[in-house]
Tab-separated table of C-alpha atoms in Angstrom:
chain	number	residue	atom	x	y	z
A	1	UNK	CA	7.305	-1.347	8.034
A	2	UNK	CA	3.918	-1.368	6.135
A	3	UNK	CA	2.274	0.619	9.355
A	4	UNK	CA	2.692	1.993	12.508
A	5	UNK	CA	0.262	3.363	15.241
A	6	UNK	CA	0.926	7.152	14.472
A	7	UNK	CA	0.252	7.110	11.177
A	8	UNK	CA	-1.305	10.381	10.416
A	9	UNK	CA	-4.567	9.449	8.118
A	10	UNK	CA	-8.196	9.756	8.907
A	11	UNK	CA	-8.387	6.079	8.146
A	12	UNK	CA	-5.947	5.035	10.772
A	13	UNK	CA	-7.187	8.213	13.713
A	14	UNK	CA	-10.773	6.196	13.420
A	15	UNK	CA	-8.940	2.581	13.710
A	16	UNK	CA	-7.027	3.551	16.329
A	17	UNK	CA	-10.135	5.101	18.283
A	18	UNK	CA	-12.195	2.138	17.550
A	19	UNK	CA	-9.199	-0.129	18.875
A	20	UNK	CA	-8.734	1.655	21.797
A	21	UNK	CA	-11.995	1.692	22.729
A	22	UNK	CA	-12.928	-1.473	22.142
A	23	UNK	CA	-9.788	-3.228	23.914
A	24	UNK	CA	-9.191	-0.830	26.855
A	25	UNK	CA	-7.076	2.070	25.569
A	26	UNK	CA	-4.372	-0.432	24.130
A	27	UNK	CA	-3.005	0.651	20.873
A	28	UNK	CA	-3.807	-1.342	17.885
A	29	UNK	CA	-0.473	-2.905	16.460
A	30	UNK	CA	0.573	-3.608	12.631
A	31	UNK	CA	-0.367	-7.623	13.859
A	32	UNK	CA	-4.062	-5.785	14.707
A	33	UNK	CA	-3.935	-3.870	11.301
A	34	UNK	CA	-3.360	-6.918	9.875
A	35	UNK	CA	-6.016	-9.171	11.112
A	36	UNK	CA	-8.467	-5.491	10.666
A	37	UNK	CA	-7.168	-5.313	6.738
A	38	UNK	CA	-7.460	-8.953	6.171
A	39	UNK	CA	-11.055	-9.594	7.033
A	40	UNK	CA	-12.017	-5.898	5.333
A	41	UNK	CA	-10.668	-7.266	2.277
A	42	UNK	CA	-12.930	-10.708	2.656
A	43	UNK	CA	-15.757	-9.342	3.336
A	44	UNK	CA	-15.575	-7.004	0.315
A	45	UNK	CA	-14.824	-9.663	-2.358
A	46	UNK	CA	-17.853	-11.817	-0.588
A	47	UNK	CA	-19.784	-9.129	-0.879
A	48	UNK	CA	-18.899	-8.316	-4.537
A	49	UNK	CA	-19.152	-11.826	-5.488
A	50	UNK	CA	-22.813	-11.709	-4.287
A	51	UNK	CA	-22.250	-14.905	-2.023
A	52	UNK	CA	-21.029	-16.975	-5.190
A	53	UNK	CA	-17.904	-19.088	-3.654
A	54	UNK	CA	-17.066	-19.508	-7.588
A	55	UNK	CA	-16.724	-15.965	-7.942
A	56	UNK	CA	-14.836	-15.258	-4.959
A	57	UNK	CA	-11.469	-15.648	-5.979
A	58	UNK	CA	-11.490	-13.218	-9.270
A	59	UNK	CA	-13.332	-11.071	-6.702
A	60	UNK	CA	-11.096	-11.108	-4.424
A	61	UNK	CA	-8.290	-9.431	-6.447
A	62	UNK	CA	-10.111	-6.477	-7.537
A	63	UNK	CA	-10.808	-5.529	-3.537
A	64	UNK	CA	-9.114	-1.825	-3.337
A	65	UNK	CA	-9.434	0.328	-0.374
A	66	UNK	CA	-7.346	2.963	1.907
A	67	UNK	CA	-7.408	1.522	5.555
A	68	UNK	CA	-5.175	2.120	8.928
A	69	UNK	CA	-2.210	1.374	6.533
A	70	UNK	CA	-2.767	3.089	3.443
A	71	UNK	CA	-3.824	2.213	-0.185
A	72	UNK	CA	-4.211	-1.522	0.013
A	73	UNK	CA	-4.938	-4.081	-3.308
A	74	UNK	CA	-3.884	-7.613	-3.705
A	75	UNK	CA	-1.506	-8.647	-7.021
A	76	UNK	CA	-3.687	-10.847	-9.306
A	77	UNK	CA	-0.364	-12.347	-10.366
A	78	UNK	CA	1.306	-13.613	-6.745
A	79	UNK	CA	-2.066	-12.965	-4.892
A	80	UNK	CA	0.632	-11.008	-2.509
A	81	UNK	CA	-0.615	-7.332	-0.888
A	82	UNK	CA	0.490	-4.448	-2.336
A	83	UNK	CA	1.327	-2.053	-0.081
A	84	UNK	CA	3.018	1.045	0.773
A	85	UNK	CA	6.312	0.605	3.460
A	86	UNK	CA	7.120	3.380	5.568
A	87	UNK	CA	10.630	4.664	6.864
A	88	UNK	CA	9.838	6.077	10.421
A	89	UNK	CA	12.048	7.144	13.230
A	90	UNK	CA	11.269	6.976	16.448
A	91	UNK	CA	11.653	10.142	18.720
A	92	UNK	CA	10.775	10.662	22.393
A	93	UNK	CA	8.102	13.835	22.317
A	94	UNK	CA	6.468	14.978	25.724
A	95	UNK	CA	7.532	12.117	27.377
A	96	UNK	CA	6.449	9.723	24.902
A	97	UNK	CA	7.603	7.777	21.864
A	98	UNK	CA	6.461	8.703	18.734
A	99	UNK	CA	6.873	7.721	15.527
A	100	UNK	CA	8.018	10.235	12.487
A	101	UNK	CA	7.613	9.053	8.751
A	102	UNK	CA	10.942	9.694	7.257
A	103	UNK	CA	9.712	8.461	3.492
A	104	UNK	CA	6.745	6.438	2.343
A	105	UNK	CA	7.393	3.510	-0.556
A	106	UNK	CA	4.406	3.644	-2.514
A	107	UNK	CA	2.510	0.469	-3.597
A	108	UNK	CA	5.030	-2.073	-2.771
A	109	UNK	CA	4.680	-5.715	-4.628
A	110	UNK	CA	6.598	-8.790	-4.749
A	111	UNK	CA	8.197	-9.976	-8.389
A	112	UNK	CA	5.855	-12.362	-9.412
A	113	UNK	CA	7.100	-15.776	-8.055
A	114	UNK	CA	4.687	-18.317	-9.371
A	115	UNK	CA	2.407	-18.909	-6.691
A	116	UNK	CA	-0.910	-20.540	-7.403
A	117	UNK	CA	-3.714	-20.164	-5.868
């Protein structure tokens, strides 16, 4: 999966905080990451494109930044994420589930598969 709660970064101890605090200790999910990493990466390229909707786009694909999930960019060819997966296992610790990574897939992309934008 491209995240989990108990990832172990700053990026994702300071999400998770801010989530939990913010919506009554629930954890934030990889559908919260999503919607978190989604409007991070528009407000950067609106903000690099200095408000110009023409700019925008070509802005848009040069966004990089390390959030909850990791290193996130998006593919100027497919306009997909790229993104790392993780392989995690879930144990029960001190009467809890947790999460261990097992192996991270760095800077996973789709083939490119013709999309336009």
């Amino acid at each position: 999966l491209h995240y989990f709660p108990g990832l172990d970064t700053k990026e994702n101890h300071a999400f998770q905080a801010a989530y939990k605090s913010k919506f009554s200790g629930k954890t934030g999910s990889e559908f919260a990451v999503a919607g978190y990493d989604a409007a991070r990466l528009l407000t950067e390229a609106i903000k690099a494109a200095g408000g110009d909707k023409s700019k925008f786009k070509s802005a848009l694909s040069k966004v990089r930044f390390t959030g909850p999930r990791g290193p996130l960019k998006i593919d100027p060819k497919t306009h997909n994420v790229i993104q790392n997966i993780y392989v995690f296992k879930n144990e029960f610790i001190n009467g809890k589930v947790e999460q261990r990574v097992l192996a991270t897939i760095a800077n996973v992309q789709d083939e490119p598969n013709g999309c336009v934008m």
